[in-house]
Amino acid sequence: MDRWIGKVAIVTGASSGIGAAIVQALAHAGMTVAGLARRVERVEELKKKLPADAARRIYAFRCDVTSEESILDAFGAVNRQLGGVDVLINNAGVSKLTCTLLTPNNTQDLRTVMETNVMGLVLCSREAFLSMKRRQVAGHIVNINSILGHKYFAFHNLNIYGASKYAVTAITETLRNDLRNEGTKVKVTSISPGIVRTEMVPEGDQFKDTPMLEAEDIAGAVLYALGTPPHLQVHEVIIKPVGEMV
């Protein structure tokens, strides 16, 4: 990770769960971290819990990745205030567990999942790449995917979430091809966890006996991918808790 010390990382969905863990891990590793979130005040609260040396490297920016205008505003602010982006962690994701594909009046919920998990990821990747290209940076884009982007499993009410993660798997490969065709040295990595103990896991007894990963496990995988030498690209990391059935 030494070559990233002082460089700028953007983390989307930075206010909780995996995103918050990644923000902390990158700051502790010496990176300047722009935490993008709708609940930007939670990123500010996170900073208060960290040692001063790490906290001073974290900057909070309001961003709703379902809005292109919001994405452009956030990336513009990062470019102006921090000089540009060297690493992008596409972490923002959502699942709507209150409906199925066939539930009446589910259109907005389905759109929210696709706009967050797919279009938000694509637009953030585009803006990060433009910043890297303008500054001739051999950066790194990391997509937080899911095991459900590789295998269908009939969890109740996952609606279009699995399809959105299958899209992330395909988009990662498309990005890799586009980056190669652009003649850049920008890397792209997909990290696909099994179930992770975050706010996305429903409360109650449904998952009480289910083995789970912790958000810090995913942050560790991000550090591993970023820590590889410039000539080496990690394409895919699949992480499951011991005993998981999926």
Short mmCIF file of C-alpha atoms in Angstrom, two decimals:
data_model
loop_
_atom_site.label_atom_id
_atom_site.label_comp_id
_atom_site.label_asym_id
_atom_site.label_seq_id
_atom_site.Cartn_x
_atom_site.Cartn_y
_atom_site.Cartn_z
CA MET A 1 0.00 0.00 0.00
CA ASP A 2 3.00 2.33 0.20
CA ARG A 3 2.50 3.70 -3.32
CA TRP A 4 -0.98 4.91 -2.35
CA ILE A 5 0.10 6.93 0.69
CA GLY A 6 -1.16 10.49 0.23
CA LYS A 7 -3.21 9.52 -2.84
CA VAL A 8 -6.96 10.16 -3.05
CA ALA A 9 -9.61 7.44 -2.78
CA ILE A 10 -13.34 7.95 -3.28
CA VAL A 11 -15.63 5.54 -1.44
CA THR A 12 -19.33 5.60 -2.30
CA GLY A 13 -21.90 4.51 0.26
CA ALA A 14 -19.44 5.59 2.94
CA SER A 15 -21.85 6.25 5.79
CA SER A 16 -22.21 2.72 7.19
CA GLY A 17 -21.38 -0.96 6.87
CA ILE A 18 -18.79 -1.99 4.30
CA GLY A 19 -18.29 1.57 3.06
CA ALA A 20 -17.52 2.92 6.52
CA ALA A 21 -15.08 0.06 7.16
CA ILE A 22 -13.29 0.75 3.87
CA VAL A 23 -13.05 4.48 4.62
CA GLN A 24 -11.38 3.72 7.94
CA ALA A 25 -9.02 1.11 6.48
CA LEU A 26 -7.83 3.40 3.68
CA ALA A 27 -7.34 6.34 6.04
CA HIS A 28 -5.32 4.16 8.43
CA ALA A 29 -3.24 3.06 5.41
CA GLY A 30 -2.31 6.70 4.70
CA MET A 31 -4.69 7.56 1.87
CA THR A 32 -6.75 10.73 1.64
CA VAL A 33 -10.34 9.47 1.58
CA ALA A 34 -13.41 11.18 0.14
CA GLY A 35 -16.44 9.51 1.70
CA LEU A 36 -19.50 9.97 -0.51
CA ALA A 37 -22.90 9.39 1.08
CA ARG A 38 -26.45 10.67 1.23
CA ARG A 39 -26.16 10.70 5.02
CA VAL A 40 -23.00 12.75 4.99
CA GLU A 41 -23.35 13.58 8.68
CA ARG A 42 -22.64 9.92 9.49
CA VAL A 43 -19.27 10.17 7.77
CA GLU A 44 -18.51 13.19 9.94
CA GLU A 45 -19.52 11.21 13.02
CA LEU A 46 -17.26 8.36 11.94
CA LYS A 47 -14.27 10.71 11.88
CA LYS A 48 -14.84 11.59 15.55
CA LYS A 49 -14.26 7.98 16.56
CA LEU A 50 -10.87 7.69 14.85
CA PRO A 51 -7.37 8.76 15.92
CA ALA A 52 -6.63 12.31 14.80
CA ASP A 53 -4.00 11.19 12.28
CA ALA A 54 -6.53 9.06 10.38
CA ALA A 55 -9.51 11.38 10.88
CA ARG A 56 -7.77 14.34 9.26
CA ARG A 57 -7.42 12.36 6.04
CA ILE A 58 -11.19 11.80 5.67
CA TYR A 59 -13.43 14.26 3.84
CA ALA A 60 -17.21 13.92 3.63
CA PHE A 61 -19.13 14.78 0.46
CA ARG A 62 -22.88 14.53 0.00
CA CYS A 63 -23.80 12.31 -2.94
CA ASP A 64 -26.83 10.34 -4.08
CA VAL A 65 -25.56 7.92 -6.73
CA THR A 66 -29.04 7.58 -8.25
CA SER A 67 -28.65 11.20 -9.43
CA GLU A 68 -26.15 12.03 -12.18
CA GLU A 69 -26.21 15.67 -11.10
CA SER A 70 -25.28 14.67 -7.55
CA ILE A 71 -22.44 12.46 -8.83
CA LEU A 72 -21.06 15.24 -11.02
CA ASP A 73 -21.25 17.72 -8.13
CA ALA A 74 -19.44 15.36 -5.75
CA PHE A 75 -16.68 14.43 -8.17
CA GLY A 76 -16.28 18.07 -9.12
CA ALA A 77 -15.85 18.96 -5.46
CA VAL A 78 -13.25 16.21 -4.99
CA ASN A 79 -11.34 17.40 -8.06
CA ARG A 80 -11.34 21.00 -6.81
CA GLN A 81 -10.59 20.33 -3.15
CA LEU A 82 -8.38 17.24 -3.30
CA GLY A 83 -6.91 17.45 -6.79
CA GLY A 84 -8.58 14.41 -8.33
CA VAL A 85 -9.15 10.72 -7.68
CA ASP A 86 -6.60 7.90 -7.81
CA VAL A 87 -8.74 5.05 -6.43
CA LEU A 88 -12.50 4.53 -6.65
CA ILE A 89 -14.36 2.08 -4.44
CA ASN A 90 -17.84 1.55 -5.89
CA ASN A 91 -19.53 0.39 -2.71
CA ALA A 92 -22.96 2.07 -2.71
CA GLY A 93 -25.67 -0.57 -2.97
CA VAL A 94 -29.25 -1.18 -1.96
CA SER A 95 -31.80 -3.97 -1.85
CA LYS A 96 -35.54 -3.53 -1.41
CA LEU A 97 -36.80 -6.45 0.65
CA THR A 98 -40.43 -5.30 0.81
CA CYS A 99 -41.42 -6.47 -2.66
CA THR A 100 -40.91 -9.13 -5.30
CA LEU A 101 -40.68 -8.63 -9.05
CA LEU A 102 -44.45 -9.22 -9.20
CA THR A 103 -45.56 -6.95 -6.34
CA PRO A 104 -48.03 -4.27 -7.51
CA ASN A 105 -46.68 -0.73 -7.69
CA ASN A 106 -43.08 -1.87 -7.19
CA THR A 107 -41.65 0.21 -10.04
CA GLN A 108 -39.85 2.82 -7.96
CA ASP A 109 -38.27 0.22 -5.69
CA LEU A 110 -36.97 -1.71 -8.68
CA ARG A 111 -35.65 1.46 -10.31
CA THR A 112 -33.90 2.48 -7.11
CA VAL A 113 -32.02 -0.83 -6.96
CA MET A 114 -30.91 -0.63 -10.60
CA GLU A 115 -30.04 3.07 -10.49
CA THR A 116 -27.98 2.61 -7.31
CA ASN A 117 -26.28 -0.71 -7.98
CA VAL A 118 -25.77 -0.40 -11.73
CA MET A 119 -26.05 3.12 -13.16
CA GLY A 120 -24.49 4.76 -10.11
CA LEU A 121 -21.51 2.42 -10.37
CA VAL A 122 -21.11 3.09 -14.09
CA LEU A 123 -21.33 6.88 -13.80
CA CYS A 124 -18.94 7.02 -10.84
CA SER A 125 -16.49 4.83 -12.76
CA ARG A 126 -16.73 7.16 -15.75
CA GLU A 127 -16.03 10.26 -13.68
CA ALA A 128 -13.17 8.60 -11.80
CA PHE A 129 -11.59 7.46 -15.04
CA LEU A 130 -11.82 10.94 -16.56
CA SER A 131 -9.99 12.32 -13.53
CA MET A 132 -7.33 9.60 -13.77
CA LYS A 133 -6.91 10.07 -17.53
CA ARG A 134 -6.61 13.84 -17.28
CA ARG A 135 -3.80 13.46 -14.73
CA GLN A 136 -2.26 10.34 -16.39
CA VAL A 137 -2.76 8.29 -13.22
CA ALA A 138 -2.50 4.50 -13.19
CA GLY A 139 -5.40 4.24 -10.78
CA HIS A 140 -7.63 1.45 -9.53
CA ILE A 141 -11.40 0.94 -9.59
CA VAL A 142 -12.84 -1.59 -7.12
CA ASN A 143 -16.45 -2.74 -7.48
CA ILE A 144 -18.05 -4.18 -4.37
CA ASN A 145 -20.08 -6.93 -5.98
CA SER A 146 -21.76 -9.96 -4.37
CA ILE A 147 -21.67 -13.72 -4.51
CA LEU A 148 -25.16 -13.25 -5.97
CA GLY A 149 -23.50 -11.69 -9.00
CA HIS A 150 -22.17 -15.17 -9.84
CA LYS A 151 -24.85 -17.57 -8.66
CA TYR A 152 -28.62 -17.29 -8.33
CA PHE A 153 -30.03 -18.18 -4.95
CA ALA A 154 -33.75 -17.97 -4.12
CA PHE A 155 -33.62 -15.68 -1.09
CA HIS A 156 -37.10 -14.36 -0.37
CA ASN A 157 -37.87 -10.90 -1.78
CA LEU A 158 -34.46 -10.21 -3.28
CA ASN A 159 -36.39 -8.99 -6.35
CA ILE A 160 -33.98 -7.43 -8.86
CA TYR A 161 -30.94 -7.29 -6.55
CA GLY A 162 -29.34 -10.45 -7.94
CA ALA A 163 -29.78 -9.20 -11.51
CA SER A 164 -28.13 -5.91 -10.56
CA LYS A 165 -25.10 -7.78 -9.21
CA TYR A 166 -24.89 -10.00 -12.29
CA ALA A 167 -24.75 -6.71 -14.17
CA VAL A 168 -21.83 -5.58 -11.98
CA THR A 169 -19.95 -8.76 -12.93
CA ALA A 170 -20.44 -8.02 -16.63
CA ILE A 171 -19.72 -4.31 -16.22
CA THR A 172 -16.44 -5.06 -14.46
CA GLU A 173 -15.25 -7.04 -17.48
CA THR A 174 -16.53 -4.35 -19.85
CA LEU A 175 -14.64 -1.70 -17.88
CA ARG A 176 -11.48 -3.81 -18.02
CA ASN A 177 -11.77 -4.05 -21.81
CA ASP A 178 -12.52 -0.33 -22.19
CA LEU A 179 -9.56 0.60 -19.97
CA ARG A 180 -7.28 -1.63 -22.05
CA ASN A 181 -8.58 -0.08 -25.27
CA GLU A 182 -7.89 3.38 -23.85
CA GLY A 183 -4.26 2.37 -23.44
CA THR A 184 -4.27 3.02 -19.68
CA LYS A 185 -2.76 1.13 -16.76
CA VAL A 186 -5.91 1.62 -14.64
CA LYS A 187 -6.90 -1.61 -12.89
CA VAL A 188 -10.40 -2.84 -12.09
CA THR A 189 -11.28 -5.45 -9.47
CA SER A 190 -14.57 -7.05 -8.43
CA ILE A 191 -14.91 -8.14 -4.80
CA SER A 192 -17.82 -10.50 -4.22
CA PRO A 193 -18.69 -11.23 -0.58
CA GLY A 194 -21.18 -13.69 0.77
CA ILE A 195 -23.56 -12.38 3.40
CA VAL A 196 -22.08 -9.54 5.48
CA ARG A 197 -23.34 -8.32 8.84
CA THR A 198 -24.57 -4.82 7.88
CA GLU A 199 -27.75 -2.75 7.98
CA MET A 200 -28.88 -4.49 4.78
CA VAL A 201 -29.42 -7.75 6.66
CA PRO A 202 -33.02 -7.84 7.97
CA GLU A 203 -33.54 -7.80 11.71
CA GLY A 204 -35.13 -10.76 13.45
CA ASP A 205 -34.44 -14.49 13.55
CA GLN A 206 -34.24 -15.14 9.80
CA PHE A 207 -30.43 -15.06 9.75
CA LYS A 208 -29.63 -15.73 13.41
CA ASP A 209 -27.85 -19.03 12.67
CA THR A 210 -26.33 -17.93 9.36
CA PRO A 211 -22.53 -17.58 9.20
CA MET A 212 -21.66 -14.02 8.27
CA LEU A 213 -18.69 -11.94 7.25
CA GLU A 214 -17.88 -8.66 8.96
CA ALA A 215 -17.52 -5.38 7.08
CA GLU A 216 -13.84 -5.31 8.06
CA ASP A 217 -13.30 -8.56 6.13
CA ILE A 218 -14.30 -6.80 2.92
CA ALA A 219 -12.12 -3.80 3.73
CA GLY A 220 -9.22 -6.22 4.10
CA ALA A 221 -9.88 -7.59 0.63
CA VAL A 222 -9.84 -4.06 -0.78
CA LEU A 223 -6.45 -3.44 0.82
CA TYR A 224 -5.18 -6.71 -0.64
CA ALA A 225 -6.26 -5.79 -4.18
CA LEU A 226 -4.84 -2.27 -3.92
CA GLY A 227 -1.61 -3.57 -2.42
CA THR A 228 -0.65 -5.67 -5.44
CA PRO A 229 2.26 -4.43 -7.63
CA PRO A 230 1.49 -2.27 -10.70
CA HIS A 231 1.93 -5.13 -13.18
CA LEU A 232 -0.54 -7.42 -11.37
CA GLN A 233 -4.31 -7.10 -11.59
CA VAL A 234 -6.70 -8.98 -9.31
CA HIS A 235 -9.78 -9.64 -11.43
CA GLU A 236 -12.13 -11.19 -8.90
CA VAL A 237 -12.12 -11.92 -5.18
CA ILE A 238 -14.89 -14.16 -3.82
CA ILE A 239 -15.15 -14.24 -0.03
CA LYS A 240 -17.52 -16.42 1.99
CA PRO A 241 -17.81 -17.09 5.70
CA VAL A 242 -16.94 -20.64 6.70
CA GLY A 243 -20.14 -22.71 6.66
CA GLU A 244 -22.14 -20.50 4.29
CA MET A 245 -24.50 -22.48 2.07
CA VAL A 246 -24.76 -20.09 -0.90
#
